[in-house]
Amino acid sequence: MLRTVLGDVDPAEMGITLPHEHVLCDSSAWFSEPTDPEGALLADAEPTLENLWWMRQHPNSNRFLLYLDDVDIAVRELDAYARLGGRTVVDLSCVGLGGQPEQLAVVSRRTGLNLVLGSGFYVDASLSDDIRAASVEQLAEHIIRDLTEGVGGTGIRAGVIGEIGMSHPLTPVEERSLRAAARASLETGAAISVHTAAHAVEMDSALRAADILGEEGADLSRVIMGHMDTTLHRPDYHRRVLDLGCYVEFDLFGHELFESENDFICPGDYAKTKAVSRLVAEGYESQILLSHDCCFKIQLRTWGGYGYAHLLQNILPRFVLEGVPESVVLQMMTENPARVLPLQQ
């Protein structure tokens, strides 16, 4: 069954699915104080037509952008996705990303969408000292409790493990978090979604994650390696991860960023579409997932972004032009999520 914030549903009801999004979240752990005079003036500004160019290149340097916290806006933004046939959204706002299970349930009721909440631990920089000091067993118990009893005493259960954070280099608590995710997956049957280190200097983060998860006995065919868009220049790396049985997730559609202070590069949608099309031509279409990872206000239509409907409205036709039939794109957005995301015992 697929475990949503409103209860378990048959996977046949998943339909078109976005497997890596944030509906309500707090990304403030990523805030980076601007050092240039212009940036200092914009660190607390709200988006305008005059400053949107700067915010799109430095979203982590503006505090206002790092919170998705308005239920009415969330409902309006998701309605655009639902009108195009979208049925399910996975919100991977786990510990460190300020997940709001009760509010997410409200959004689910108002939109009629299946919303799935993630459990686990994000990157080290977002975690409290208590979590950094916890053992693998304690971290695993936390995840299992979220999946079986409910998050934070709300009674609203998580349905997937993730996004499990990785930095560069991997920190001790992040390694323990990965091991805990594997143990919780074996106990609950939940899939694991990994936030691979999205830096140009870090090439093999997904392979490192696979090694750790495999050491704990995790089924790698139940593992999703996220943010693989940042390594489009390494197609062999993608193939190595796919050949392990993992899902490779291109979840940054709509992002086009370069942050020199963080050594972070996100290629544009054209490059992403080309890379996915090549992997489809090589026969990997059953292991590819597509999403947007909406986590900044400026990714939403309310503030001039593409929103949650971008793949369906704008990217699907591009795939067709690249020679990928619409039916194959929809397979990657329906059959693939329905295979990996439901709980399996």
XYZ file of C-alpha atoms in Angstrom:
345
model
C 0.000 0.000 0.000
C 0.994 3.617 -0.486
C 1.015 5.315 2.926
C -0.283 8.879 2.621
C -0.892 11.514 5.282
C -4.593 10.572 5.165
C -4.028 6.811 5.331
C -3.093 3.902 3.102
C -4.278 3.783 -0.510
C -3.994 1.209 -3.254
C -0.962 1.876 -5.522
C -3.371 1.723 -8.452
C -4.670 5.094 -7.239
C -1.254 6.809 -7.413
C -1.482 7.952 -11.014
C 0.989 10.622 -12.118
C 3.426 11.080 -9.245
C 6.077 13.612 -8.279
C 8.457 11.609 -6.063
C 10.669 14.445 -4.786
C 9.005 17.691 -3.753
C 8.446 19.947 -0.771
C 4.985 21.375 -0.169
C 5.596 22.840 3.287
C 9.207 23.087 4.452
C 11.975 25.072 6.104
C 15.228 25.124 4.107
C 16.897 27.775 6.267
C 19.798 25.447 7.116
C 21.088 26.284 3.633
C 21.139 30.055 4.238
C 24.420 31.594 3.124
C 25.038 35.207 4.147
C 25.808 37.321 1.052
C 29.241 38.908 1.071
C 28.805 41.427 -1.747
C 27.092 44.815 -1.143
C 24.243 44.134 -3.555
C 23.552 40.734 -2.020
C 23.591 42.179 1.485
C 20.762 44.510 0.500
C 18.739 41.611 -0.904
C 19.231 39.034 1.856
C 15.838 39.817 3.419
C 14.042 41.282 0.398
C 10.931 39.809 -1.178
C 11.042 38.890 -4.880
C 10.281 41.618 -7.403
C 10.714 41.804 -11.151
C 13.822 43.905 -10.572
C 15.604 41.488 -8.233
C 14.361 38.102 -9.457
C 17.480 37.665 -11.586
C 19.647 37.754 -8.449
C 17.394 35.470 -6.425
C 17.372 32.824 -9.138
C 21.151 32.659 -8.980
C 21.481 32.952 -5.184
C 18.313 31.457 -3.649
C 20.165 30.260 -0.538
C 21.238 33.826 0.207
C 17.729 35.171 0.732
C 15.898 34.231 3.941
C 12.401 34.865 2.566
C 12.789 32.262 -0.180
C 13.730 29.413 2.157
C 10.290 28.836 3.711
C 7.225 27.242 2.145
C 4.726 27.840 4.928
C 1.418 29.036 3.488
C -1.309 26.396 3.172
C -3.496 28.505 0.861
C -0.598 29.066 -1.547
C 0.303 25.371 -1.402
C -3.263 24.430 -2.326
C -3.353 26.880 -5.223
C 0.022 25.754 -6.551
C -0.855 22.035 -6.367
C -4.223 22.614 -8.003
C -2.383 23.534 -11.217
C -0.686 20.114 -11.135
C -3.953 18.331 -10.353
C -5.744 20.032 -13.248
C -3.223 18.465 -15.649
C -3.827 15.000 -14.245
C -1.392 14.844 -11.343
C -2.513 12.560 -8.523
C 0.328 12.045 -6.016
C 3.110 14.172 -4.504
C 5.878 13.027 -2.151
C 6.939 15.708 0.338
C 10.421 14.745 1.555
C 10.477 17.327 4.359
C 11.996 15.084 7.008
C 13.871 16.113 10.177
C 15.981 19.144 9.300
C 13.505 20.404 6.711
C 10.641 21.381 8.989
C 7.958 18.970 7.828
C 4.409 19.868 8.858
C 2.320 16.663 8.849
C -0.912 18.159 10.172
C -0.870 21.038 7.705
C 0.058 18.637 4.911
C -3.056 16.634 5.738
C -5.099 19.822 5.342
C -3.536 20.426 1.931
C -4.293 16.834 0.913
C -7.967 17.174 1.857
C -8.341 20.491 0.055
C -6.618 19.389 -3.163
C -7.758 15.771 -3.292
C -4.159 14.717 -3.975
C -2.346 11.803 -2.383
C 0.403 13.414 -0.292
C 3.186 11.246 1.123
C 5.470 12.505 3.901
C 9.100 11.512 4.281
C 10.854 10.458 7.498
C 14.522 10.420 8.372
C 17.306 12.934 8.719
C 18.492 15.602 6.302
C 22.068 16.918 6.014
C 24.255 17.359 9.094
C 24.040 21.179 8.993
C 20.267 21.012 9.517
C 20.316 18.677 12.530
C 20.301 19.321 16.275
C 23.086 18.276 18.612
C 20.830 15.576 20.089
C 20.409 13.947 16.705
C 24.105 14.263 15.918
C 24.815 12.333 19.113
C 22.253 9.572 18.460
C 23.233 6.004 17.637
C 22.210 4.112 14.519
C 19.684 2.191 16.594
C 18.126 5.360 18.000
C 17.871 6.955 14.560
C 16.295 3.803 13.126
C 13.766 3.663 15.959
C 12.769 7.261 15.208
C 12.127 6.477 11.531
C 10.234 3.276 12.294
C 8.017 5.151 14.769
C 7.233 7.824 12.149
C 6.232 5.141 9.649
C 4.190 2.949 11.970
C 2.771 5.257 14.682
C 2.957 8.786 13.381
C 5.257 11.810 13.212
C 5.776 13.725 16.433
C 2.708 12.377 18.153
C 0.349 13.569 15.420
C -0.793 10.092 14.418
C -0.028 11.044 10.802
C 2.315 8.423 9.437
C 5.199 8.922 7.047
C 5.196 6.784 3.910
C 8.786 6.875 2.679
C 12.257 7.209 4.193
C 13.949 10.384 3.047
C 15.330 12.541 1.932
C 18.336 11.105 3.724
C 20.987 13.806 3.659
C 24.543 13.500 2.398
C 27.125 16.287 2.465
C 30.579 16.463 0.934
C 32.453 15.011 2.642
C 30.027 12.630 4.343
C 29.821 13.294 8.086
C 29.575 10.668 10.853
C 25.928 11.387 11.655
C 25.059 11.207 7.952
C 26.631 7.764 7.703
C 24.681 6.648 10.780
C 21.546 8.126 9.233
C 22.027 6.065 6.068
C 22.533 2.913 8.120
C 19.427 3.724 10.152
C 17.443 4.237 6.949
C 18.470 0.784 5.727
C 17.438 -0.857 8.988
C 14.121 0.998 9.062
C 13.449 0.000 5.460
C 14.019 -3.660 6.269
C 11.659 -3.358 9.242
C 8.838 -1.440 7.547
C 9.128 -2.148 3.820
C 9.483 1.564 3.030
C 11.555 2.850 0.127
C 14.616 5.035 0.749
C 15.159 8.358 -1.011
C 18.697 9.765 -0.774
C 19.785 13.389 -1.064
C 23.111 12.797 -2.775
C 25.742 15.488 -2.304
C 24.966 17.910 -5.108
C 28.373 19.486 -5.651
C 30.522 19.565 -8.745
C 33.484 18.187 -6.781
C 31.494 15.205 -5.464
C 31.134 12.649 -8.219
C 30.361 9.373 -6.488
C 27.982 10.225 -3.663
C 25.313 7.778 -4.849
C 27.832 4.937 -5.046
C 28.997 5.705 -1.514
C 25.381 5.650 -0.330
C 24.756 2.347 -2.105
C 27.803 0.816 -0.399
C 26.606 1.848 3.065
C 22.998 0.818 2.480
C 24.150 -2.483 1.003
C 26.342 -3.198 4.016
C 23.191 -2.961 6.139
C 21.298 -5.373 3.899
C 19.063 -2.848 2.162
C 17.405 -3.869 -1.095
C 18.961 -1.450 -3.592
C 15.983 -1.840 -5.914
C 14.061 0.052 -3.196
C 16.534 2.953 -3.178
C 16.109 6.256 -5.027
C 19.237 8.324 -5.661
C 18.172 11.946 -5.889
C 19.691 15.050 -7.455
C 21.464 13.114 -10.186
C 20.870 16.098 -12.484
C 23.988 17.729 -11.056
C 26.282 15.121 -12.633
C 25.043 15.091 -16.226
C 28.663 15.265 -17.333
C 29.145 11.775 -15.846
C 26.806 9.425 -17.775
C 28.974 6.442 -16.820
C 28.357 7.317 -13.169
C 24.599 7.221 -13.787
C 24.913 3.827 -15.495
C 26.927 2.410 -12.593
C 24.205 3.461 -10.145
C 21.456 2.091 -12.385
C 23.299 -1.195 -12.832
C 23.248 -1.638 -9.049
C 19.452 -1.721 -9.330
C 18.811 1.730 -7.833
C 16.419 4.292 -9.234
C 18.094 7.411 -10.596
C 16.061 10.535 -9.985
C 16.294 13.675 -12.099
C 14.423 15.888 -9.679
C 15.656 19.396 -10.424
C 13.506 20.270 -13.444
C 12.888 23.991 -13.326
C 16.186 24.672 -11.494
C 19.013 26.406 -13.320
C 21.518 27.628 -10.778
C 25.179 28.292 -10.326
C 26.363 29.136 -6.827
C 30.099 29.683 -6.920
C 30.314 30.001 -3.126
C 28.961 26.455 -2.729
C 30.527 24.958 -5.872
C 27.018 23.983 -6.943
C 25.981 23.668 -10.567
C 22.530 22.725 -11.799
C 22.290 22.317 -15.582
C 19.247 23.636 -17.405
C 16.198 21.666 -18.437
C 17.451 21.150 -21.991
C 20.537 19.309 -20.723
C 18.434 17.273 -18.294
C 16.004 16.241 -21.018
C 18.860 15.183 -23.300
C 20.505 13.124 -20.537
C 17.285 11.317 -19.618
C 16.546 10.655 -23.293
C 19.938 8.985 -23.729
C 19.331 6.702 -20.756
C 15.888 5.809 -22.095
C 17.467 4.897 -25.444
C 19.832 2.598 -23.543
C 16.922 0.767 -21.914
C 16.896 2.261 -18.410
C 13.427 3.830 -18.579
C 12.031 1.575 -15.828
C 14.542 2.971 -13.286
C 14.179 6.710 -13.921
C 12.124 9.111 -11.806
C 11.303 12.742 -12.596
C 10.458 15.629 -10.273
C 11.099 19.327 -9.462
C 12.266 19.475 -5.817
C 10.281 22.665 -5.208
C 11.739 24.124 -2.022
C 12.195 27.852 -2.752
C 9.337 30.328 -3.054
C 10.596 31.473 -6.442
C 10.033 27.982 -7.838
C 6.309 28.475 -7.364
C 4.083 30.299 -9.841
C 3.118 32.768 -7.126
C 6.644 34.204 -7.292
C 7.401 33.749 -10.992
C 8.494 30.106 -11.047
C 7.280 27.076 -12.983
C 5.519 25.302 -10.117
C 4.573 21.656 -9.711
C 2.994 21.379 -13.178
C 6.229 22.142 -15.048
C 7.038 18.572 -16.078
C 3.571 17.907 -17.431
C 3.052 21.277 -19.063
C 6.487 22.203 -20.382
C 8.922 19.291 -20.226
C 6.825 16.417 -21.561
C 6.633 18.039 -25.047
C 10.419 18.469 -25.006
C 10.875 14.768 -24.389
C 8.651 14.029 -27.363
C 10.828 16.273 -29.524
C 13.854 14.288 -28.290
C 12.220 11.082 -29.534
C 10.865 9.823 -26.184
C 7.182 8.937 -26.675
C 4.684 10.525 -24.315
C 3.727 7.045 -23.137
C 7.300 6.429 -21.941
C 7.437 9.755 -20.084
C 4.153 8.917 -18.384
C 5.532 5.475 -17.524
C 8.404 7.174 -15.693
C 5.866 9.321 -13.834
C 3.331 6.580 -13.037
C 4.565 2.989 -13.254
C 8.025 3.648 -11.841
C 6.829 5.498 -8.702
C 4.068 2.919 -8.225
C 6.690 0.168 -8.250
C 9.128 1.684 -5.752
C 7.139 3.915 -3.361
C 4.449 1.668 -1.808
C 5.325 -0.158 1.402
C 6.321 -3.749 0.732
C 6.333 -6.466 3.376
